[in-house]
PDB file of C-alpha atoms and ligand atoms in Angstrom:
ATOM      1  CA  MET A   1      75.227 117.008 138.561  1.00 49.00           C
ATOM      2  CA  LYS A   2      78.308 116.778 136.180  1.00 52.00           C
ATOM      3  CA  LEU A   3      76.176 113.832 134.467  1.00 52.00           C
ATOM      4  CA  ARG A   4      74.293 116.181 132.491  1.00 58.00           C
ATOM      5  CA  ARG A   5      77.210 118.264 131.199  1.00 59.00           C
ATOM      6  CA  LEU A   6      78.850 115.073 130.386  1.00 55.00           C
ATOM      7  CA  GLY A   7      75.988 113.917 128.341  1.00 57.00           C
ATOM      8  CA  LEU A   8      75.906 117.179 126.357  1.00 53.00           C
ATOM      9  CA  THR A   9      79.574 116.764 125.567  1.00 56.00           C
ATOM     10  CA  ALA A  10      79.052 113.294 124.124  1.00 55.00           C
ATOM     11  CA  VAL A  11      76.153 114.580 121.983  1.00 50.00           C
ATOM     12  CA  THR A  12      78.427 117.426 120.850  1.00 48.00           C
ATOM     13  CA  MET A  13      81.339 114.882 120.257  1.00 50.00           C
ATOM     14  CA  LEU A  14      78.959 112.526 118.128  1.00 48.00           C
ATOM     15  CA  LEU A  15      77.791 115.181 116.258  1.00 44.00           C
ATOM     16  CA  ALA A  16      81.217 116.554 115.489  1.00 43.00           C
ATOM     17  CA  LEU A  17      82.039 112.952 114.397  1.00 44.00           C
ATOM     18  CA  HIS A  18      78.808 112.624 112.252  1.00 41.00           C
ATOM     19  CA  LEU A  19      79.696 115.896 110.624  1.00 39.00           C
ATOM     20  CA  GLY A  20      83.181 115.448 110.090  1.00 37.00           C
ATOM     21  CA  PRO A  21      85.103 116.210 107.030  1.00 40.00           C
ATOM     22  CA  SER A  22      86.186 112.546 106.486  1.00 45.00           C
ATOM     23  CA  LEU A  23      82.453 111.750 105.341  1.00 51.00           C
ATOM     24  CA  ALA A  24      82.653 110.557 101.746  1.00 55.00           C
ATOM     25  CA  GLY A  25      81.579 113.455  99.378  1.00 57.00           C
ATOM     26  CA  GLU A  26      80.950 115.976 102.016  1.00 65.00           C
ATOM     27  CA  GLN A  27      83.825 117.979 100.889  1.00 78.00           C
ATOM     28  CA  LYS A  28      84.211 119.380  97.350  1.00 89.00           C
ATOM     29  CA  ASN A  29      87.853 120.456  97.780  1.00 93.00           C
ATOM     30  CA  TYR A  30      90.275 118.245  98.840  1.00 95.00           C
ATOM     31  CA  SER A  31      93.845 119.207  99.471  1.00 94.00           C
ATOM     32  CA  LEU A  32      96.679 116.955  97.785  1.00 97.00           C
ATOM     33  CA  THR A  33     100.293 117.029  98.529  1.00 97.00           C
ATOM     34  CA  ALA A  34     102.811 117.877  95.446  1.00 97.00           C
ATOM     35  CA  SER A  35     104.391 114.455  95.563  1.00 97.00           C
ATOM     36  CA  TYR A  36     100.945 112.793  95.532  1.00 98.00           C
ATOM     37  CA  LYS A  37      99.890 114.598  92.415  1.00 98.00           C
ATOM     38  CA  GLU A  38     103.159 113.817  90.807  1.00 97.00           C
ATOM     39  CA  GLU A  39     103.350 110.059  91.511  1.00 98.00           C
ATOM     40  CA  CYS A  40      99.582 109.321  91.361  1.00 98.00           C
ATOM     41  CA  GLY A  41      98.354 111.906  89.046  1.00 98.00           C
ATOM     42  CA  SER A  42     100.093 111.049  85.764  1.00 96.00           C
ATOM     43  CA  CYS A  43      98.014 108.047  84.468  1.00 97.00           C
ATOM     44  CA  HIS A  44      94.713 109.678  85.873  1.00 97.00           C
ATOM     45  CA  VAL A  45      93.414 112.335  88.286  1.00 98.00           C
ATOM     46  CA  PRO A  46      95.074 112.182  91.802  1.00 98.00           C
ATOM     47  CA  TYR A  47      92.039 110.706  93.568  1.00 98.00           C
ATOM     48  CA  PRO A  48      90.960 112.210  96.776  1.00 97.00           C
ATOM     49  CA  PRO A  49      92.303 110.064  99.817  1.00 97.00           C
ATOM     50  CA  GLN A  50      88.992 110.675 101.484  1.00 94.00           C
ATOM     51  CA  LEU A  51      86.947 108.679  99.017  1.00 94.00           C
ATOM     52  CA  LEU A  52      88.388 105.295 100.221  1.00 94.00           C
ATOM     53  CA  PRO A  53      88.931 103.805 103.532  1.00 92.00           C
ATOM     54  CA  ALA A  54      92.408 103.459 105.056  1.00 94.00           C
ATOM     55  CA  ASP A  55      92.267  99.539 104.476  1.00 93.00           C
ATOM     56  CA  SER A  56      91.550 100.090 100.650  1.00 94.00           C
ATOM     57  CA  TRP A  57      94.448 102.453 100.405  1.00 96.00           C
ATOM     58  CA  ARG A  58      96.686  99.915 102.236  1.00 96.00           C
ATOM     59  CA  SER A  59      95.894  97.160  99.919  1.00 95.00           C
ATOM     60  CA  LEU A  60      96.073  99.369  96.802  1.00 97.00           C
ATOM     61  CA  MET A  61      99.621 100.560  97.859  1.00 98.00           C
ATOM     62  CA  GLY A  62     100.698  96.945  98.471  1.00 97.00           C
ATOM     63  CA  GLY A  63      99.834  95.808  94.912  1.00 97.00           C
ATOM     64  CA  LEU A  64     101.290  98.833  92.581  1.00 98.00           C
ATOM     65  CA  ASP A  65     103.148  96.305  90.575  1.00 98.00           C
ATOM     66  CA  LYS A  66      99.932  95.063  89.396  1.00 97.00           C
ATOM     67  CA  HIS A  67      97.785  98.111  89.407  1.00 98.00           C
ATOM     68  CA  PHE A  68      94.729  97.647  87.355  1.00 97.00           C
ATOM     69  CA  GLY A  69      96.885  96.226  84.738  1.00 97.00           C
ATOM     70  CA  SER A  70      99.494  98.764  84.776  1.00 97.00           C
ATOM     71  CA  ASN A  71     102.809  98.803  86.759  1.00 97.00           C
ATOM     72  CA  ALA A  72     102.681 101.646  89.034  1.00 98.00           C
ATOM     73  CA  THR A  73     105.623 100.581  91.331  1.00 98.00           C
ATOM     74  CA  LEU A  74     107.413 103.565  93.404  1.00 98.00           C
ATOM     75  CA  GLU A  75     110.548 103.580  95.115  1.00 98.00           C
ATOM     76  CA  ALA A  76     110.151 102.199  98.687  1.00 97.00           C
ATOM     77  CA  SER A  77     110.618 105.492 100.543  1.00 97.00           C
ATOM     78  CA  VAL A  78     108.206 107.635  98.185  1.00 98.00           C
ATOM     79  CA  ALA A  79     105.547 104.679  98.401  1.00 98.00           C
ATOM     80  CA  LYS A  80     105.791 104.895 102.371  1.00 98.00           C
ATOM     81  CA  GLU A  81     105.454 108.654 102.213  1.00 98.00           C
ATOM     82  CA  ILE A  82     102.314 108.371 100.180  1.00 98.00           C
ATOM     83  CA  THR A  83     100.898 105.534 101.946  1.00 98.00           C
ATOM     84  CA  GLN A  84     101.008 107.502 104.856  1.00 98.00           C
ATOM     85  CA  PHE A  85      99.312 110.494 103.286  1.00 98.00           C
ATOM     86  CA  LEU A  86      96.488 108.319 101.852  1.00 98.00           C
ATOM     87  CA  VAL A  87      95.936 106.712 105.273  1.00 97.00           C
ATOM     88  CA  VAL A  88      96.016 109.522 107.310  1.00 97.00           C
ATOM     89  CA  ASN A  89      93.422 111.169 105.295  1.00 96.00           C
ATOM     90  CA  ALA A  90      91.259 108.218 104.309  1.00 95.00           C
ATOM     91  CA  GLY A  91      87.510 108.166 104.732  1.00 91.00           C
ATOM     92  CA  ARG A  92      85.730 105.843 107.313  1.00 82.00           C
ATOM     93  CA  SER A  93      85.324 102.181 106.479  1.00 72.00           C
ATOM     94  CA  GLY A  94      81.526 101.326 106.036  1.00 61.00           C
ATOM     95  CA  GLN A  95      81.002 104.805 104.545  1.00 59.00           C
ATOM     96  CA  SER A  96      83.010 104.040 101.572  1.00 58.00           C
ATOM     97  CA  GLN A  97      83.090 100.192 101.168  1.00 60.00           C
ATOM     98  CA  ALA A  98      81.483  98.530  98.191  1.00 63.00           C
ATOM     99  CA  VAL A  99      77.955  97.030  98.867  1.00 63.00           C
ATOM    100  CA  GLY A 100      78.163  93.566 100.050  1.00 67.00           C
ATOM    101  CA  ALA A 101      82.136  93.443  99.600  1.00 67.00           C
ATOM    102  CA  LYS A 102      84.030  91.280 102.094  1.00 72.00           C
ATOM    103  CA  ALA A 103      87.517  92.675 100.993  1.00 78.00           C
ATOM    104  CA  PRO A 104      88.089  96.461 100.763  1.00 85.00           C
ATOM    105  CA  THR A 105      87.401  97.786  97.438  1.00 89.00           C
ATOM    106  CA  LEU A 106      90.301  99.365  95.601  1.00 94.00           C
ATOM    107  CA  ARG A 107      87.856 101.352  93.550  1.00 95.00           C
ATOM    108  CA  ILE A 108      86.190 104.510  94.346  1.00 95.00           C
ATOM    109  CA  THR A 109      83.898 104.026  91.574  1.00 95.00           C
ATOM    110  CA  GLU A 110      82.453 100.760  93.234  1.00 92.00           C
ATOM    111  CA  THR A 111      81.601 102.408  96.654  1.00 90.00           C
ATOM    112  CA  ALA A 112      78.027 102.780  97.626  1.00 87.00           C
ATOM    113  CA  TRP A 113      78.683 106.518  97.908  1.00 89.00           C
ATOM    114  CA  PHE A 114      79.947 107.083  94.422  1.00 93.00           C
ATOM    115  CA  LYS A 115      77.214 104.982  92.832  1.00 92.00           C
ATOM    116  CA  ARG A 116      74.450 107.165  94.819  1.00 91.00           C
ATOM    117  CA  GLU A 117      75.989 110.609  93.976  1.00 92.00           C
ATOM    118  CA  HIS A 118      76.547 109.519  90.377  1.00 95.00           C
ATOM    119  CA  ARG A 119      73.234 107.718  89.714  1.00 93.00           C
ATOM    120  CA  ASP A 120      71.588 107.835  86.298  1.00 90.00           C
ATOM    121  CA  GLY A 121      68.918 110.933  86.102  1.00 88.00           C
ATOM    122  CA  HIS A 122      70.992 112.767  88.812  1.00 84.00           C
ATOM    123  CA  ASP A 123      72.192 116.190  87.277  1.00 84.00           C
ATOM    124  CA  GLY A 124      72.079 115.110  83.821  1.00 85.00           C
ATOM    125  CA  LEU A 125      73.835 111.681  84.112  1.00 93.00           C
ATOM    126  CA  SER A 126      72.738 108.805  81.881  1.00 92.00           C
ATOM    127  CA  ALA A 127      73.918 105.697  80.556  1.00 91.00           C
ATOM    128  CA  SER A 128      74.929 107.417  77.238  1.00 92.00           C
ATOM    129  CA  VAL A 129      77.050 109.973  79.103  1.00 94.00           C
ATOM    130  CA  TRP A 130      79.200 107.186  80.866  1.00 93.00           C
ATOM    131  CA  GLN A 131      79.474 105.335  77.398  1.00 92.00           C
ATOM    132  CA  SER A 132      80.531 108.341  75.630  1.00 94.00           C
ATOM    133  CA  ALA A 133      83.823 108.918  74.208  1.00 94.00           C
ATOM    134  CA  ALA A 134      84.624 111.669  76.329  1.00 95.00           C
ATOM    135  CA  VAL A 135      84.008 109.744  79.574  1.00 96.00           C
ATOM    136  CA  LYS A 136      84.720 106.125  78.657  1.00 94.00           C
ATOM    137  CA  THR A 137      85.268 104.998  82.149  1.00 95.00           C
ATOM    138  CA  PRO A 138      83.687 106.462  85.593  1.00 96.00           C
ATOM    139  CA  ALA A 139      87.186 106.361  86.899  1.00 97.00           C
ATOM    140  CA  ASN A 140      87.800 109.322  84.366  1.00 97.00           C
ATOM    141  CA  CYS A 141      86.712 112.229  86.974  1.00 98.00           C
ATOM    142  CA  ALA A 142      88.285 114.950  84.869  1.00 97.00           C
ATOM    143  CA  ALA A 143      85.900 114.273  82.043  1.00 97.00           C
ATOM    144  CA  CYS A 144      83.124 115.907  84.151  1.00 97.00           C
ATOM    145  CA  HIS A 145      84.909 117.472  87.033  1.00 97.00           C
ATOM    146  CA  ARG A 146      87.238 119.869  85.093  1.00 97.00           C
ATOM    147  CA  GLU A 147      89.438 120.841  88.287  1.00 97.00           C
ATOM    148  CA  ALA A 148      89.733 117.180  89.454  1.00 97.00           C
ATOM    149  CA  GLY A 149      93.450 117.432  88.976  1.00 97.00           C
ATOM    150  CA  GLU A 150      93.751 120.047  91.757  1.00 96.00           C
ATOM    151  CA  GLY A 151      91.259 117.735  94.038  1.00 97.00           C
ATOM    152  CA  ASN A 152      88.422 120.356  93.340  1.00 97.00           C
ATOM    153  CA  TYR A 153      84.873 118.695  92.792  1.00 96.00           C
ATOM    154  CA  SER A 154      82.823 121.900  93.502  1.00 95.00           C
ATOM    155  CA  GLU A 155      79.558 122.012  91.431  1.00 92.00           C
ATOM    156  CA  ARG A 156      80.886 125.110  89.525  1.00 92.00           C
ATOM    157  CA  GLY A 157      83.551 122.975  88.063  1.00 93.00           C
ATOM    158  CA  ILE A 158      81.258 120.298  86.614  1.00 95.00           C
ATOM    159  CA  ARG A 159      80.746 120.072  82.859  1.00 94.00           C
ATOM    160  CA  ILE A 160      78.803 117.000  81.626  1.00 94.00           C
ATOM    161  CA  PRO A 161      80.086 115.951  77.979  1.00 92.00           C
ATOM    162  CA  ARG A 162      77.673 115.573  75.524  1.00 84.00           C
ATOM    163  CA  SER A 163      76.772 112.044  74.895  1.00 75.00           C
ATOM    164  CA  LYS A 164      77.052 110.426  71.540  1.00 62.00           C
TER     165      LYS A 164
HETATM  166  C1  HEC B   1     101.175 103.619  85.064  1.00 63.25           C
HETATM  167  C2  HEC B   1      99.935 104.421  85.182  1.00 63.25           C
HETATM  168  C3  HEC B   1      99.266 104.473  86.658  1.00 63.25           C
HETATM  169  C4  HEC B   1      99.873 105.335  87.714  1.00 63.25           C
HETATM  170  C5  HEC B   1     101.319 105.680  87.946  1.00 63.25           C
HETATM  171  C6  HEC B   1      98.687 105.001  88.885  1.00 63.25           C
HETATM  172  N1  HEC B   1      97.775 104.411  88.269  1.00 63.25           N
HETATM  173 FE1  HEC B   1      96.088 104.337  89.511  1.00 63.25          FE
HETATM  174  N2  HEC B   1      94.990 103.488  87.728  1.00 63.25           N
HETATM  175  C7  HEC B   1      95.610 103.181  86.478  1.00 63.25           C
HETATM  176  C8  HEC B   1      94.829 102.559  85.700  1.00 63.25           C
HETATM  177  C9  HEC B   1      94.918 102.114  84.102  1.00 63.25           C
HETATM  178  C10 HEC B   1      93.661 102.475  86.574  1.00 63.25           C
HETATM  179  C11 HEC B   1      92.151 101.792  86.069  1.00 63.25           C
HETATM  180  C12 HEC B   1      91.416 102.940  85.349  1.00 63.25           C
HETATM  181  C13 HEC B   1      90.106 102.606  84.782  1.00 63.25           C
HETATM  182  O1  HEC B   1      89.577 101.958  85.451  1.00 63.25           O
HETATM  183  O2  HEC B   1      89.625 103.237  83.839  1.00 63.25           O
HETATM  184  C14 HEC B   1      93.687 102.934  87.862  1.00 63.25           C
HETATM  185  C15 HEC B   1      92.698 103.035  88.754  1.00 63.25           C
HETATM  186  C16 HEC B   1      92.998 103.685  90.135  1.00 63.25           C
HETATM  187  C17 HEC B   1      91.993 103.466  91.167  1.00 63.25           C
HETATM  188  C18 HEC B   1      90.673 103.206  91.057  1.00 63.25           C
HETATM  189  C19 HEC B   1      89.892 104.122  90.206  1.00 63.25           C
HETATM  190  C20 HEC B   1      88.385 103.952  90.382  1.00 63.25           C
HETATM  191  O3  HEC B   1      87.797 103.172  89.659  1.00 63.25           O
HETATM  192  O4  HEC B   1      87.790 104.352  91.460  1.00 63.25           O
HETATM  193  C21 HEC B   1      92.729 104.030  92.092  1.00 63.25           C
HETATM  194  C22 HEC B   1      92.017 104.563  93.482  1.00 63.25           C
HETATM  195  C23 HEC B   1      93.981 104.272  91.895  1.00 63.25           C
HETATM  196  N3  HEC B   1      94.296 103.983  90.548  1.00 63.25           N
HETATM  197  C24 HEC B   1      95.021 104.881  92.730  1.00 63.25           C
HETATM  198  C25 HEC B   1      96.308 105.267  92.138  1.00 63.25           C
HETATM  199  C26 HEC B   1      97.282 105.731  93.178  1.00 63.25           C
HETATM  200  C27 HEC B   1      97.049 105.932  94.749  1.00 63.25           C
HETATM  201  C28 HEC B   1      98.356 105.733  92.504  1.00 63.25           C
HETATM  202  C29 HEC B   1      99.802 106.527  93.128  1.00 63.25           C
HETATM  203  C30 HEC B   1     100.455 105.124  93.976  1.00 63.25           C
HETATM  204  C31 HEC B   1      98.073 105.465  91.095  1.00 63.25           C
HETATM  205  N4  HEC B   1      96.881 105.087  91.108  1.00 63.25           N
HETATM  206  C32 HEC B   1      99.299 105.501  90.334  1.00 63.25           C
HETATM  207  C33 HEC B   1      97.037 103.669  86.257  1.00 63.25           C
HETATM  208  C34 HEC B   1      97.888 104.046  86.952  1.00 63.25           C
HETATM  209  C1  HEC B   2      80.280 111.552  83.699  1.00 63.25           C
HETATM  210  C2  HEC B   2      80.416 112.724  84.526  1.00 63.25           C
HETATM  211  C3  HEC B   2      81.208 112.490  85.949  1.00 63.25           C
HETATM  212  C4  HEC B   2      82.239 111.576  86.048  1.00 63.25           C
HETATM  213  C5  HEC B   2      83.047 110.705  85.372  1.00 63.25           C
HETATM  214  C6  HEC B   2      82.458 111.768  87.659  1.00 63.25           C
HETATM  215  N1  HEC B   2      81.578 112.567  88.242  1.00 63.25           N
HETATM  216 FE1  HEC B   2      81.517 113.210  90.220  1.00 63.25          FE
HETATM  217  N2  HEC B   2      79.808 114.061  89.721  1.00 63.25           N
HETATM  218  C7  HEC B   2      79.162 114.408  88.491  1.00 63.25           C
HETATM  219  C8  HEC B   2      77.865 115.115  88.783  1.00 63.25           C
HETATM  220  C9  HEC B   2      76.876 115.432  87.675  1.00 63.25           C
HETATM  221  C10 HEC B   2      77.695 115.121  90.269  1.00 63.25           C
HETATM  222  C11 HEC B   2      76.488 115.648  90.999  1.00 63.25           C
HETATM  223  C12 HEC B   2      76.680 117.172  91.450  1.00 63.25           C
HETATM  224  C13 HEC B   2      75.694 117.349  92.415  1.00 63.25           C
HETATM  225  O1  HEC B   2      75.036 116.778  92.902  1.00 63.25           O
HETATM  226  O2  HEC B   2      75.515 118.863  92.465  1.00 63.25           O
HETATM  227  C14 HEC B   2      79.105 114.598  90.711  1.00 63.25           C
HETATM  228  C15 HEC B   2      79.243 114.793  92.240  1.00 63.25           C
HETATM  229  C16 HEC B   2      80.608 114.480  92.756  1.00 63.25           C
HETATM  230  C17 HEC B   2      80.794 114.776  93.942  1.00 63.25           C
HETATM  231  C18 HEC B   2      80.276 115.556  94.967  1.00 63.25           C
HETATM  232  C19 HEC B   2      80.330 116.850  94.997  1.00 63.25           C
HETATM  233  C20 HEC B   2      79.176 117.633  95.743  1.00 63.25           C
HETATM  234  O3  HEC B   2      78.615 118.397  95.110  1.00 63.25           O
HETATM  235  O4  HEC B   2      78.949 117.338  96.941  1.00 63.25           O
HETATM  236  C21 HEC B   2      82.353 114.324  94.243  1.00 63.25           C
HETATM  237  C22 HEC B   2      83.085 114.517  95.362  1.00 63.25           C
HETATM  238  C23 HEC B   2      82.677 113.778  92.911  1.00 63.25           C
HETATM  239  N3  HEC B   2      81.594 113.635  92.074  1.00 63.25           N
HETATM  240  C24 HEC B   2      83.677 113.000  92.814  1.00 63.25           C
HETATM  241  C25 HEC B   2      84.112 112.107  91.580  1.00 63.25           C
HETATM  242  C26 HEC B   2      85.146 111.464  91.468  1.00 63.25           C
HETATM  243  C27 HEC B   2      86.233 111.146  92.391  1.00 63.25           C
HETATM  244  C28 HEC B   2      85.063 110.830  90.209  1.00 63.25           C
HETATM  245  C29 HEC B   2      86.091 109.768  89.567  1.00 63.25           C
HETATM  246  C30 HEC B   2      86.410 108.867  90.381  1.00 63.25           C
HETATM  247  C31 HEC B   2      83.977 111.314  89.531  1.00 63.25           C
HETATM  248  N4  HEC B   2      83.067 112.296  90.326  1.00 63.25           N
HETATM  249  C32 HEC B   2      83.496 111.085  88.211  1.00 63.25           C
HETATM  250  C33 HEC B   2      79.684 114.067  87.441  1.00 63.25           C
HETATM  251  C34 HEC B   2      80.594 113.219  87.165  1.00 63.25           C
END
């Protein structure tokens, strides 16, 4: 009967979903548009859209006038284009939400994924590294991921600054 084949198709689809590229942190190389890099990569690295769910990006883009203590307002048409880029490439909610949070987090650095991947003792990371003058804030991805400006987080690009 057809049922068996249908079952297999469903399994294959589930697998594809499970292994899909939108899983936070599965990818090491994120492609970023030129306008995104220009508009959202001047004060910090242009963060990969895949590392936050769509709801987070919508809230963040809805409050650019009060953006972490900065005014990051954009022209309406540019904001619209960037929101679309972020939402289309966003990660899946649940995967990237902060632990126990009701509202979507606006910070990649607050997500369960980020904390797990960057826990102390993992690959040379420690409290003193995070507090070092070279790092200052976990949001400073480029302190360790030398090619973060291009969306590249591959292991070869990682250099942990000496803690002081
Ligand atoms: C005028 C400077 C400025 C611009 C332009 C700017 N940001 Fe930010 N952004 C900040 C500051 C300051 C922080 C807080 C950084 C920290 O905590 O160290 C921040 C933090 C963030 C964070 C949270 C980082 C974390 O902790 O995980 C995200 C996400 C973010 N910005 C996205 C964007 C996007 C998307 C744009 C473009 C629409 C943008 N930013 C443009 C200044 C800016
Ligand atoms: C203090 C250094 C440091 C900072 C700052 C940092 N990372 Fe990392 N990151 C690491 C290390 C070390 C790993 C673990 C590499 C591994 O497991 O092979 C890692 C792993 C990752 C990975 C997974 C790569 C892989 O091998 O699968 C991604 C994606 C990533 N970081 C993104 C970010 C983002 C985005 C930021 C900023 C919001 C950031 N990191 C800030 C050190 C840092």
